[in-house]
Amino acid sequence: MKDWFIHSSDDLAELVTEYGFLPFSANRIPGFSAEEHTPSYLWFADGVEGPWEWKGPVIQKTGCAYGKFFPGGKAGFVSKKWYCHLANYRRNGYDFDSRCDAGMVRCQDKRIYEILQDALTRSSSVLSKDWRMMAGIADRGKFEASVTRLQMMGYVVTAGFEYETDKYGKEYGWGLSRYSTPEALYGADFTDRVYTPSPEESGGHILCQLSFCFPDTPMADLEKVLGKCGW
């Protein structure tokens, strides 16, 4: 793979497409993050846009999935091409209802997912603070833990970000996530492919892609990125 240096949202979008999987922050695999490919002066500097501000534009440019998909519930990007495989592997043949029927979903996670589904009948995505309010969960940590589990299982993605604006119309702050389900966000491009091939085959395809991108990385480390089948 060629050396990458990220100086713009276009560069970041290209790297997401090239790798297929890209955690936001550095991890145990050298070079496997947006952070490691970006000059330090572009990180959280006043008046300078960097990867944090580019997350939304990259989603819009590439149609990639963004969310907490990586070990430890860490955030990152998965290209649209590869997200179907990841969701297929993590779901392990279960749509959300069948996973609930099998007793594999926590009660709180089930409730907030159903609230999201209902909200998506009226809008293509839901702002995080509105979703939490509809769920009636005062504890932000508990709410975010549920959202992380739903993302790790392959049922929820981040559709974009919304920022507050000052009196001059300039955006500021960390940005609020807008959430959706992959079914609502991608439509038939996702629903027609998410359960084919088998979850095991999808897992194998993902490991082959990661091995191609990081040939010197031990397979055990790549398998930790993939997680367990069915999460």
Tab-separated table of C-alpha atoms in Angstrom:
chain	number	residue	atom	x	y	z
A	1	MET	CA	0.000	0.000	0.000
A	2	LYS	CA	1.235	3.527	-0.702
A	3	ASP	CA	2.040	6.011	2.034
A	4	TRP	CA	-0.909	8.259	2.852
A	5	PHE	CA	-0.882	11.800	4.131
A	6	ILE	CA	-4.241	13.329	4.977
A	7	HIS	CA	-4.529	17.074	4.455
A	8	SER	CA	-8.171	17.354	3.395
A	9	SER	CA	-11.522	15.633	3.540
A	10	ASP	CA	-10.851	14.346	0.017
A	11	ASP	CA	-7.664	12.647	1.224
A	12	LEU	CA	-9.518	11.068	4.140
A	13	ALA	CA	-12.330	9.892	1.865
A	14	GLU	CA	-9.793	8.297	-0.483
A	15	LEU	CA	-8.103	6.440	2.360
A	16	VAL	CA	-11.442	5.128	3.657
A	17	THR	CA	-12.234	3.834	0.180
A	18	GLU	CA	-8.758	2.311	-0.255
A	19	TYR	CA	-8.633	0.469	3.067
A	20	GLY	CA	-12.352	-0.194	3.435
A	21	PHE	CA	-11.966	-0.025	7.225
A	22	LEU	CA	-10.403	2.909	9.068
A	23	PRO	CA	-10.545	3.526	12.826
A	24	PHE	CA	-10.425	7.171	13.798
A	25	SER	CA	-7.732	6.782	16.477
A	26	ALA	CA	-4.454	4.877	16.685
A	27	ASN	CA	-4.648	1.274	17.832
A	28	ARG	CA	-2.478	-1.841	18.062
A	29	ILE	CA	-2.088	-2.099	14.261
A	30	PRO	CA	0.477	0.472	13.034
A	31	GLY	CA	-0.918	2.752	10.354
A	32	PHE	CA	-4.492	1.606	10.834
A	33	SER	CA	-6.076	4.930	11.758
A	34	ALA	CA	-6.914	8.368	10.428
A	35	GLU	CA	-4.896	9.824	13.298
A	36	GLU	CA	-1.595	8.299	12.210
A	37	HIS	CA	-1.917	9.577	8.645
A	38	THR	CA	-2.762	13.165	9.587
A	39	PRO	CA	-0.293	15.911	10.593
A	40	SER	CA	-0.639	16.814	14.260
A	41	TYR	CA	-1.330	20.484	13.479
A	42	LEU	CA	-4.677	19.482	11.944
A	43	TRP	CA	-5.949	17.914	15.168
A	44	PHE	CA	-8.270	20.098	17.255
A	45	ALA	CA	-6.494	23.360	16.432
A	46	ASP	CA	-8.413	26.633	16.739
A	47	GLY	CA	-9.511	27.910	13.364
A	48	VAL	CA	-8.148	24.864	11.519
A	49	GLU	CA	-10.325	22.083	10.153
A	50	GLY	CA	-9.107	18.520	10.508
A	51	PRO	CA	-10.359	14.934	10.579
A	52	TRP	CA	-12.871	15.676	13.343
A	53	GLU	CA	-14.591	18.268	11.142
A	54	TRP	CA	-14.219	16.107	8.030
A	55	LYS	CA	-16.232	13.145	9.336
A	56	GLY	CA	-19.534	14.441	7.977
A	57	PRO	CA	-18.188	15.452	4.551
A	58	VAL	CA	-16.508	12.038	4.179
A	59	ILE	CA	-19.809	10.284	4.912
A	60	GLN	CA	-21.531	12.430	2.308
A	61	LYS	CA	-18.804	12.015	-0.321
A	62	THR	CA	-18.367	8.259	-0.049
A	63	GLY	CA	-21.622	6.937	1.423
A	64	CYS	CA	-19.480	5.143	4.005
A	65	ALA	CA	-20.715	4.037	7.401
A	66	TYR	CA	-19.360	5.795	10.465
A	67	GLY	CA	-19.812	4.645	14.027
A	68	LYS	CA	-18.403	2.667	16.902
A	69	PHE	CA	-17.544	-0.499	14.996
A	70	PHE	CA	-14.048	-1.298	16.233
A	71	PRO	CA	-12.603	-3.121	19.281
A	72	GLY	CA	-13.556	-1.505	22.558
A	73	GLY	CA	-16.389	0.388	20.899
A	74	LYS	CA	-13.967	2.733	19.137
A	75	ALA	CA	-15.253	4.882	16.296
A	76	GLY	CA	-14.233	4.773	12.670
A	77	PHE	CA	-15.237	4.449	9.056
A	78	VAL	CA	-16.281	1.441	6.991
A	79	SER	CA	-16.757	1.919	3.266
A	80	LYS	CA	-20.185	1.241	1.808
A	81	LYS	CA	-18.737	-1.703	-0.113
A	82	TRP	CA	-17.494	-3.375	3.083
A	83	TYR	CA	-20.174	-2.379	5.549
A	84	CYS	CA	-22.598	-5.019	4.231
A	85	HIS	CA	-20.009	-7.684	4.976
A	86	LEU	CA	-19.357	-6.300	8.456
A	87	ALA	CA	-23.055	-6.086	9.308
A	88	ASN	CA	-23.647	-9.571	7.928
A	89	TYR	CA	-20.846	-10.982	10.061
A	90	ARG	CA	-21.830	-9.134	13.221
A	91	ARG	CA	-25.524	-9.967	12.841
A	92	ASN	CA	-24.740	-13.640	12.234
A	93	GLY	CA	-27.996	-14.270	10.369
A	94	TYR	CA	-30.250	-12.431	12.825
A	95	ASP	CA	-32.359	-9.442	11.903
A	96	PHE	CA	-33.184	-7.319	14.929
A	97	ASP	CA	-36.534	-8.947	15.685
A	98	SER	CA	-35.139	-12.478	15.542
A	99	ARG	CA	-32.213	-11.456	17.738
A	100	CYS	CA	-34.713	-10.132	20.280
A	101	ASP	CA	-36.770	-13.330	20.058
A	102	ALA	CA	-33.609	-15.296	20.815
A	103	GLY	CA	-33.052	-13.244	23.973
A	104	MET	CA	-29.842	-11.711	22.639
A	105	VAL	CA	-30.745	-8.033	23.085
A	106	ARG	CA	-30.923	-6.040	26.301
A	107	CYS	CA	-34.327	-4.555	27.134
A	108	GLN	CA	-33.060	-0.972	27.000
A	109	ASP	CA	-31.333	-1.537	23.655
A	110	LYS	CA	-34.534	-3.029	22.230
A	111	ARG	CA	-36.606	-0.090	23.408
A	112	ILE	CA	-34.350	2.636	22.040
A	113	TYR	CA	-33.912	0.786	18.738
A	114	GLU	CA	-37.679	0.558	18.310
A	115	ILE	CA	-37.951	4.276	19.089
A	116	LEU	CA	-35.379	4.973	16.372
A	117	GLN	CA	-37.260	2.815	13.880
A	118	ASP	CA	-40.477	4.699	14.607
A	119	ALA	CA	-38.732	8.075	14.243
A	120	LEU	CA	-37.260	6.988	10.899
A	121	THR	CA	-40.758	6.625	9.467
A	122	ARG	CA	-40.890	10.445	9.588
A	123	SER	CA	-37.263	11.371	8.883
A	124	SER	CA	-34.183	9.837	7.288
A	125	SER	CA	-32.106	10.297	10.456
A	126	VAL	CA	-32.516	11.376	14.068
A	127	LEU	CA	-30.384	13.775	16.077
A	128	SER	CA	-28.771	12.090	19.084
A	129	LYS	CA	-30.236	14.464	21.676
A	130	ASP	CA	-33.733	14.048	20.207
A	131	TRP	CA	-33.424	10.256	20.215
A	132	ARG	CA	-32.291	10.257	23.821
A	133	MET	CA	-35.159	12.566	24.788
A	134	MET	CA	-37.700	10.332	23.038
A	135	ALA	CA	-36.245	7.364	24.909
A	136	GLY	CA	-36.577	9.220	28.204
A	137	ILE	CA	-33.023	8.372	29.286
A	138	ALA	CA	-31.507	11.110	31.427
A	139	ASP	CA	-28.150	9.362	31.816
A	140	ARG	CA	-26.219	10.128	28.637
A	141	GLY	CA	-23.662	7.422	29.415
A	142	LYS	CA	-26.314	4.703	29.550
A	143	PHE	CA	-27.853	5.910	26.314
A	144	GLU	CA	-24.512	6.028	24.505
A	145	ALA	CA	-23.641	2.545	25.781
A	146	SER	CA	-26.817	1.209	24.156
A	147	VAL	CA	-26.075	3.024	20.906
A	148	THR	CA	-22.540	1.611	20.888
A	149	ARG	CA	-23.863	-1.937	21.325
A	150	LEU	CA	-26.355	-1.423	18.492
A	151	GLN	CA	-23.590	-0.125	16.232
A	152	MET	CA	-21.248	-2.980	17.130
A	153	MET	CA	-24.028	-5.465	16.309
A	154	GLY	CA	-24.582	-3.880	12.878
A	155	TYR	CA	-28.009	-2.305	13.381
A	156	VAL	CA	-27.266	1.436	13.719
A	157	VAL	CA	-24.974	3.839	11.840
A	158	THR	CA	-24.113	7.517	12.042
A	159	ALA	CA	-25.693	9.281	9.069
A	160	GLY	CA	-23.987	12.640	9.635
A	161	PHE	CA	-23.348	15.444	12.086
A	162	GLU	CA	-25.064	18.687	12.994
A	163	TYR	CA	-23.274	21.697	14.485
A	164	GLU	CA	-24.400	24.723	16.413
A	165	THR	CA	-23.773	28.047	14.638
A	166	ASP	CA	-22.789	31.438	16.032
A	167	LYS	CA	-24.365	34.754	15.056
A	168	TYR	CA	-22.153	34.862	11.977
A	169	GLY	CA	-23.325	31.454	10.807
A	170	LYS	CA	-20.023	29.788	11.660
A	171	GLU	CA	-20.244	26.249	12.994
A	172	TYR	CA	-18.719	25.457	16.367
A	173	GLY	CA	-18.590	22.723	18.996
A	174	TRP	CA	-18.089	18.981	18.740
A	175	GLY	CA	-21.105	18.307	16.574
A	176	LEU	CA	-24.139	16.169	17.340
A	177	SER	CA	-24.531	12.788	15.668
A	178	ARG	CA	-27.468	12.024	13.426
A	179	TYR	CA	-28.356	8.339	13.608
A	180	SER	CA	-30.106	5.960	11.266
A	181	THR	CA	-30.330	2.256	10.545
A	182	PRO	CA	-28.405	0.908	7.548
A	183	GLU	CA	-31.740	-0.290	6.129
A	184	ALA	CA	-33.138	3.252	6.203
A	185	LEU	CA	-29.914	4.928	5.099
A	186	TYR	CA	-28.902	2.643	2.228
A	187	GLY	CA	-32.183	1.015	1.193
A	188	ALA	CA	-32.042	-1.875	-1.256
A	189	ASP	CA	-28.264	-1.510	-1.691
A	190	PHE	CA	-28.048	-2.831	1.854
A	191	THR	CA	-31.144	-4.976	2.361
A	192	ASP	CA	-30.561	-7.019	-0.805
A	193	ARG	CA	-27.016	-7.945	0.234
A	194	VAL	CA	-26.718	-7.917	4.010
A	195	TYR	CA	-27.484	-11.604	4.578
A	196	THR	CA	-25.469	-12.956	1.650
A	197	PRO	CA	-23.044	-14.660	1.585
A	198	SER	CA	-22.876	-16.522	4.902
A	199	PRO	CA	-21.598	-14.596	7.946
A	200	GLU	CA	-18.483	-16.774	7.972
A	201	GLU	CA	-17.781	-15.983	4.330
A	202	SER	CA	-18.199	-12.261	4.990
A	203	GLY	CA	-15.749	-12.568	7.881
A	204	GLY	CA	-13.260	-14.307	5.616
A	205	HIS	CA	-13.560	-11.590	2.967
A	206	ILE	CA	-12.934	-8.915	5.601
A	207	LEU	CA	-9.832	-10.681	6.925
A	208	CYS	CA	-8.492	-10.990	3.378
A	209	GLN	CA	-8.949	-7.247	2.846
A	210	LEU	CA	-7.262	-6.374	6.125
A	211	SER	CA	-4.417	-8.813	5.382
A	212	PHE	CA	-3.914	-7.182	1.989
A	213	CYS	CA	-3.733	-3.714	3.554
A	214	PHE	CA	-1.553	-4.798	6.502
A	215	PRO	CA	0.400	-7.875	5.380
A	216	ASP	CA	2.851	-7.760	8.299
A	217	THR	CA	0.148	-7.747	10.977
A	218	PRO	CA	-0.421	-11.022	12.856
A	219	MET	CA	-3.731	-12.664	11.990
A	220	ALA	CA	-4.717	-12.641	15.665
A	221	ASP	CA	-4.638	-8.844	15.671
A	222	LEU	CA	-6.717	-8.656	12.487
A	223	GLU	CA	-9.248	-11.053	13.985
A	224	LYS	CA	-9.654	-8.711	16.948
A	225	VAL	CA	-10.685	-5.961	14.527
A	226	LEU	CA	-13.295	-8.279	13.055
A	227	GLY	CA	-14.663	-9.318	16.452
A	228	LYS	CA	-16.705	-12.419	17.064
A	229	CYS	CA	-19.385	-13.635	14.687
A	230	GLY	CA	-22.672	-12.340	16.054
A	231	TRP	CA	-20.760	-9.848	18.187
